[in-house]
mmCIF file of C-alpha atoms in Angstrom:
data_model
loop_
_atom_site.group_PDB
_atom_site.id
_atom_site.type_symbol
_atom_site.label_atom_id
_atom_site.label_comp_id
_atom_site.label_asym_id
_atom_site.label_seq_id
_atom_site.Cartn_x
_atom_site.Cartn_y
_atom_site.Cartn_z
ATOM 1 C CA MET F 1065 -19.193 -1.302 -24.981
ATOM 2 C CA ARG F 1066 -17.623 -1.934 -21.641
ATOM 3 C CA LYS F 1067 -18.014 0.750 -19.119
ATOM 4 C CA THR F 1068 -14.462 1.589 -18.027
ATOM 5 C CA GLU F 1069 -12.697 4.860 -16.807
ATOM 6 C CA ARG F 1070 -9.692 5.826 -19.001
ATOM 7 C CA HIS F 1071 -6.636 7.158 -17.338
ATOM 8 C CA PRO F 1072 -3.782 8.418 -19.805
ATOM 9 C CA VAL F 1073 -0.189 8.123 -18.811
ATOM 10 C CA LYS F 1074 2.979 9.886 -20.159
ATOM 11 C CA GLY F 1075 6.360 8.272 -20.866
ATOM 12 C CA ALA F 1076 6.567 4.601 -19.952
ATOM 13 C CA ASN F 1077 3.752 2.093 -20.361
ATOM 14 C CA SER F 1078 0.908 2.319 -17.879
ATOM 15 C CA LEU F 1079 2.156 -0.815 -15.784
ATOM 16 C CA TRP F 1080 5.420 1.128 -15.051
ATOM 17 C CA HIS F 1081 2.979 3.622 -13.103
ATOM 18 C CA ILE F 1082 1.459 0.901 -11.157
ATOM 19 C CA TYR F 1083 2.230 2.239 -7.613
ATOM 20 C CA LYS F 1084 0.971 5.606 -8.650
ATOM 21 C CA THR F 1085 -2.328 4.069 -9.310
ATOM 22 C CA VAL F 1086 -2.574 1.505 -6.365
ATOM 23 C CA PRO F 1087 -0.539 1.474 -3.113
ATOM 24 C CA PHE F 1088 2.159 -1.270 -2.965
ATOM 25 C CA PHE F 1089 1.104 -2.714 0.459
ATOM 26 C CA LYS F 1090 -2.476 -3.022 -0.838
ATOM 27 C CA VAL F 1091 -1.289 -5.141 -3.629
ATOM 28 C CA VAL F 1092 0.873 -7.245 -1.216
ATOM 29 C CA LYS F 1093 -2.168 -7.590 1.225
ATOM 30 C CA ASN F 1094 -4.529 -8.508 -1.747
ATOM 31 C CA PHE F 1095 -1.967 -11.035 -3.171
ATOM 32 C CA ILE F 1096 -1.728 -12.901 0.190
ATOM 33 C CA VAL F 1097 -5.606 -12.999 0.479
ATOM 34 C CA ILE F 1098 -6.151 -14.146 -3.024
ATOM 35 C CA GLN F 1099 -3.676 -16.793 -2.849
ATOM 36 C CA MET F 1100 -5.224 -18.084 0.420
ATOM 37 C CA ALA F 1101 -8.587 -17.972 -1.279
ATOM 38 C CA ARG F 1102 -7.624 -19.701 -4.398
ATOM 39 C CA TYR F 1103 -6.383 -22.713 -2.478
ATOM 40 C CA THR F 1104 -8.869 -23.132 0.269
ATOM 41 C CA PRO F 1105 -11.545 -25.732 -0.184
ATOM 42 C CA PHE F 1106 -13.940 -23.936 2.219
ATOM 43 C CA LEU F 1107 -16.416 -21.877 0.266
ATOM 44 C CA SER F 1108 -17.690 -19.817 3.058
ATOM 45 C CA MET F 1109 -14.042 -18.993 4.193
ATOM 46 C CA LYS F 1110 -13.340 -17.647 0.586
ATOM 47 C CA ASN F 1111 -16.387 -15.339 0.690
ATOM 48 C CA TRP F 1112 -15.420 -14.241 4.141
ATOM 49 C CA LEU F 1113 -11.788 -13.294 2.809
ATOM 50 C CA TYR F 1114 -13.083 -11.541 -0.059
ATOM 51 C CA ARG F 1115 -15.691 -9.521 1.750
ATOM 52 C CA THR F 1116 -13.551 -8.778 4.849
ATOM 53 C CA PHE F 1117 -9.980 -8.160 3.376
ATOM 54 C CA LEU F 1118 -10.743 -7.263 -0.367
ATOM 55 C CA HIS F 1119 -14.063 -5.430 0.134
ATOM 56 C CA MET F 1120 -15.598 -7.361 -2.446
ATOM 57 C CA LYS F 1121 -19.631 -7.502 -2.589
ATOM 58 C CA VAL F 1122 -20.223 -11.381 -2.530
ATOM 59 C CA GLY F 1123 -23.789 -12.713 -2.163
ATOM 60 C CA ASP F 1124 -24.863 -15.481 0.141
ATOM 61 C CA GLN F 1125 -24.254 -19.162 -1.169
ATOM 62 C CA THR F 1126 -22.121 -17.828 -3.981
ATOM 63 C CA ALA F 1127 -19.309 -20.444 -4.755
ATOM 64 C CA PHE F 1128 -15.912 -19.513 -5.940
ATOM 65 C CA ALA F 1129 -14.189 -22.796 -7.389
ATOM 66 C CA LEU F 1130 -10.593 -23.840 -6.748
ATOM 67 C CA MET F 1131 -8.035 -21.386 -8.431
ATOM 68 C CA VAL F 1132 -10.332 -18.388 -9.150
ATOM 69 C CA MET F 1133 -8.082 -15.263 -9.715
ATOM 70 C CA VAL F 1134 -9.785 -12.155 -8.800
ATOM 71 C CA ASP F 1135 -8.422 -8.638 -9.545
ATOM 72 C CA ILE F 1136 -5.368 -8.150 -7.536
ATOM 73 C CA MET F 1137 -5.257 -4.275 -7.814
ATOM 74 C CA PHE F 1138 -8.962 -3.345 -7.501
ATOM 75 C CA PRO F 1139 -11.036 -6.251 -6.023
ATOM 76 C CA GLU F 1140 -13.440 -3.845 -4.383
ATOM 77 C CA LYS F 1141 -14.759 -3.101 -7.862
ATOM 78 C CA ILE F 1142 -16.135 -6.766 -8.177
ATOM 79 C CA LYS F 1143 -19.758 -7.607 -7.174
ATOM 80 C CA VAL F 1144 -21.149 -11.117 -7.383
ATOM 81 C CA GLY F 1145 -24.684 -11.847 -6.376
ATOM 82 C CA ARG F 1146 -26.209 -14.494 -4.460
ATOM 83 C CA ASN F 1147 -26.134 -18.280 -5.380
ATOM 84 C CA SER F 1148 -23.855 -17.944 -8.216
ATOM 85 C CA VAL F 1149 -20.955 -20.330 -9.270
ATOM 86 C CA ILE F 1150 -17.610 -19.023 -10.539
ATOM 87 C CA GLY F 1151 -15.843 -21.845 -12.312
ATOM 88 C CA TYR F 1152 -12.403 -23.348 -11.864
ATOM 89 C CA ASN F 1153 -9.547 -21.017 -12.818
ATOM 90 C CA THR F 1154 -11.553 -18.057 -13.921
ATOM 91 C CA THR F 1155 -10.044 -14.659 -13.983
ATOM 92 C CA ILE F 1156 -11.999 -11.574 -12.935
ATOM 93 C CA LEU F 1157 -10.340 -8.336 -14.017
ATOM 94 C CA ALA F 1158 -11.394 -4.806 -12.855
ATOM 95 C CA HIS F 1159 -8.311 -3.187 -14.456
ATOM 96 C CA GLU F 1160 -6.265 -3.327 -17.678
ATOM 97 C CA TYR F 1161 -2.913 -1.719 -18.105
ATOM 98 C CA LEU F 1162 -2.206 -0.584 -21.637
ATOM 99 C CA ILE F 1163 0.682 1.206 -23.292
ATOM 100 C CA GLU F 1164 -0.606 4.689 -23.203
ATOM 101 C CA GLU F 1165 -3.331 4.445 -20.515
ATOM 102 C CA TYR F 1166 -4.945 2.136 -17.792
ATOM 103 C CA ARG F 1167 -8.491 1.456 -17.589
ATOM 104 C CA LEU F 1168 -10.636 0.644 -14.492
ATOM 105 C CA GLY F 1169 -14.272 -0.822 -14.483
ATOM 106 C CA ASN F 1170 -16.703 -2.497 -12.270
ATOM 107 C CA VAL F 1171 -17.563 -6.058 -12.696
ATOM 108 C CA VAL F 1172 -21.110 -7.054 -11.813
ATOM 109 C CA ILE F 1173 -22.166 -10.505 -11.865
ATOM 110 C CA GLY F 1174 -25.780 -11.149 -11.070
ATOM 111 C CA ASP F 1175 -27.778 -13.607 -8.917
ATOM 112 C CA GLU F 1176 -27.791 -17.413 -9.790
ATOM 113 C CA VAL F 1177 -25.219 -16.971 -12.598
ATOM 114 C CA LEU F 1178 -22.968 -19.859 -13.733
ATOM 115 C CA ILE F 1179 -19.504 -19.062 -14.987
ATOM 116 C CA GLY F 1180 -17.647 -22.035 -16.594
ATOM 117 C CA ALA F 1181 -14.081 -23.008 -15.841
ATOM 118 C CA ASN F 1182 -11.157 -20.953 -17.498
ATOM 119 C CA THR F 1183 -13.310 -17.865 -18.277
ATOM 120 C CA THR F 1184 -11.781 -14.485 -18.269
ATOM 121 C CA ILE F 1185 -13.994 -11.580 -17.413
ATOM 122 C CA LEU F 1186 -12.763 -8.024 -18.503
ATOM 123 C CA PRO F 1187 -13.327 -4.762 -16.625
ATOM 124 C CA GLY F 1188 -16.558 -2.928 -17.034
ATOM 125 C CA VAL F 1189 -18.975 -5.763 -17.922
ATOM 126 C CA THR F 1190 -22.248 -6.735 -16.349
ATOM 127 C CA ILE F 1191 -23.369 -10.387 -16.266
ATOM 128 C CA GLY F 1192 -27.142 -10.468 -15.852
ATOM 129 C CA ASP F 1193 -29.145 -12.691 -13.423
ATOM 130 C CA HIS F 1194 -29.571 -16.250 -14.390
ATOM 131 C CA ALA F 1195 -26.987 -16.072 -17.099
ATOM 132 C CA VAL F 1196 -24.793 -18.974 -18.123
ATOM 133 C CA VAL F 1197 -21.183 -18.426 -19.406
ATOM 134 C CA SER F 1198 -19.605 -21.416 -21.227
ATOM 135 C CA ALA F 1199 -16.106 -22.610 -20.066
ATOM 136 C CA GLY F 1200 -13.392 -20.830 -21.670
ATOM 137 C CA THR F 1201 -15.179 -17.775 -22.626
ATOM 138 C CA LEU F 1202 -13.778 -14.275 -22.994
ATOM 139 C CA VAL F 1203 -16.366 -11.949 -21.591
ATOM 140 C CA HIS F 1204 -15.729 -8.530 -23.263
ATOM 141 C CA LYS F 1205 -19.110 -7.075 -23.237
ATOM 142 C CA ASP F 1206 -22.384 -7.403 -21.168
ATOM 143 C CA VAL F 1207 -24.308 -10.475 -20.892
ATOM 144 C CA PRO F 1208 -28.118 -10.271 -20.743
ATOM 145 C CA ASP F 1209 -30.265 -11.701 -17.908
ATOM 146 C CA GLY F 1210 -30.845 -15.392 -18.655
ATOM 147 C CA ALA F 1211 -28.739 -15.647 -21.633
ATOM 148 C CA PHE F 1212 -26.406 -18.413 -22.505
ATOM 149 C CA VAL F 1213 -23.038 -17.014 -23.959
ATOM 150 C CA GLY F 1214 -19.658 -18.822 -24.963
ATOM 151 C CA GLY F 1215 -16.557 -18.474 -27.073
ATOM 152 C CA ASN F 1216 -13.705 -16.306 -27.789
ATOM 153 C CA PRO F 1217 -14.774 -13.690 -28.699
ATOM 154 C CA MET F 1218 -18.018 -14.221 -26.665
ATOM 155 C CA GLN F 1219 -21.140 -14.735 -28.729
ATOM 156 C CA LEU F 1220 -24.784 -15.076 -27.711
ATOM 157 C CA ILE F 1221 -25.703 -18.777 -27.933
ATOM 158 C CA TYR F 1222 -29.277 -18.718 -26.507
ATOM 159 C CA THR F 1223 -31.358 -15.778 -25.412
ATOM 160 C CA LYS F 1224 -33.245 -15.823 -22.092
ATOM 161 C CA GLU F 1225 -36.456 -16.854 -23.992
ATOM 162 C CA GLN F 1226 -34.811 -19.732 -25.955
ATOM 163 C CA MET F 1227 -33.292 -20.954 -22.620
ATOM 164 C CA GLU F 1228 -36.708 -20.889 -20.941
ATOM 165 C CA GLU F 1229 -38.115 -22.895 -23.906
ATOM 166 C CA ARG F 1230 -35.123 -25.442 -23.814
ATOM 167 C CA ARG F 1231 -35.998 -25.939 -20.031
ATOM 168 C CA ARG F 1232 -39.700 -26.544 -20.797
ATOM 169 C CA ASN F 1233 -38.778 -28.915 -23.492
ATOM 170 C CA GLY F 1234 -36.178 -30.957 -21.186
ATOM 171 C CA GLY F 1235 -33.163 -29.569 -22.897
ATOM 172 C CA GLU F 1236 -34.240 -30.301 -26.485
ATOM 173 C CA LYS F 1237 -33.922 -27.702 -29.291
#
């Protein structure tokens, strides 16, 4: 189960209440910063932009690939550990607007994590240290340390112990 805070709304769907939940100028600033970061080829500049203007926690030597889309409303709820790779066109969400409520949740990505391209990470999940997330995965629940997961819906492919065994055997099953 994802760890999210639920906020019910009355009347129109929760997205119509957007500027009651997050200030308009915060969204404008975040949009500009995120678009600059999505296109810059300089990894250290991306991390500086995320830390300085979006108040994200980003570990040293973490690499956000081209076109990564971090949450535009609540990027400060995203934490990425050191020496991790966030693959091309990945989306990291810390909010979700539904019909009768909106939900907010922290996203925690551990140290030395590999996130494959075109992955979507939903609010309220934790991805453990040394985990590998296959390309195109919908991360809708926590990922244990060292695990290899993939798919839509996400499924456990190898446990930490199985991954260690594969490494010892040179990648053989």
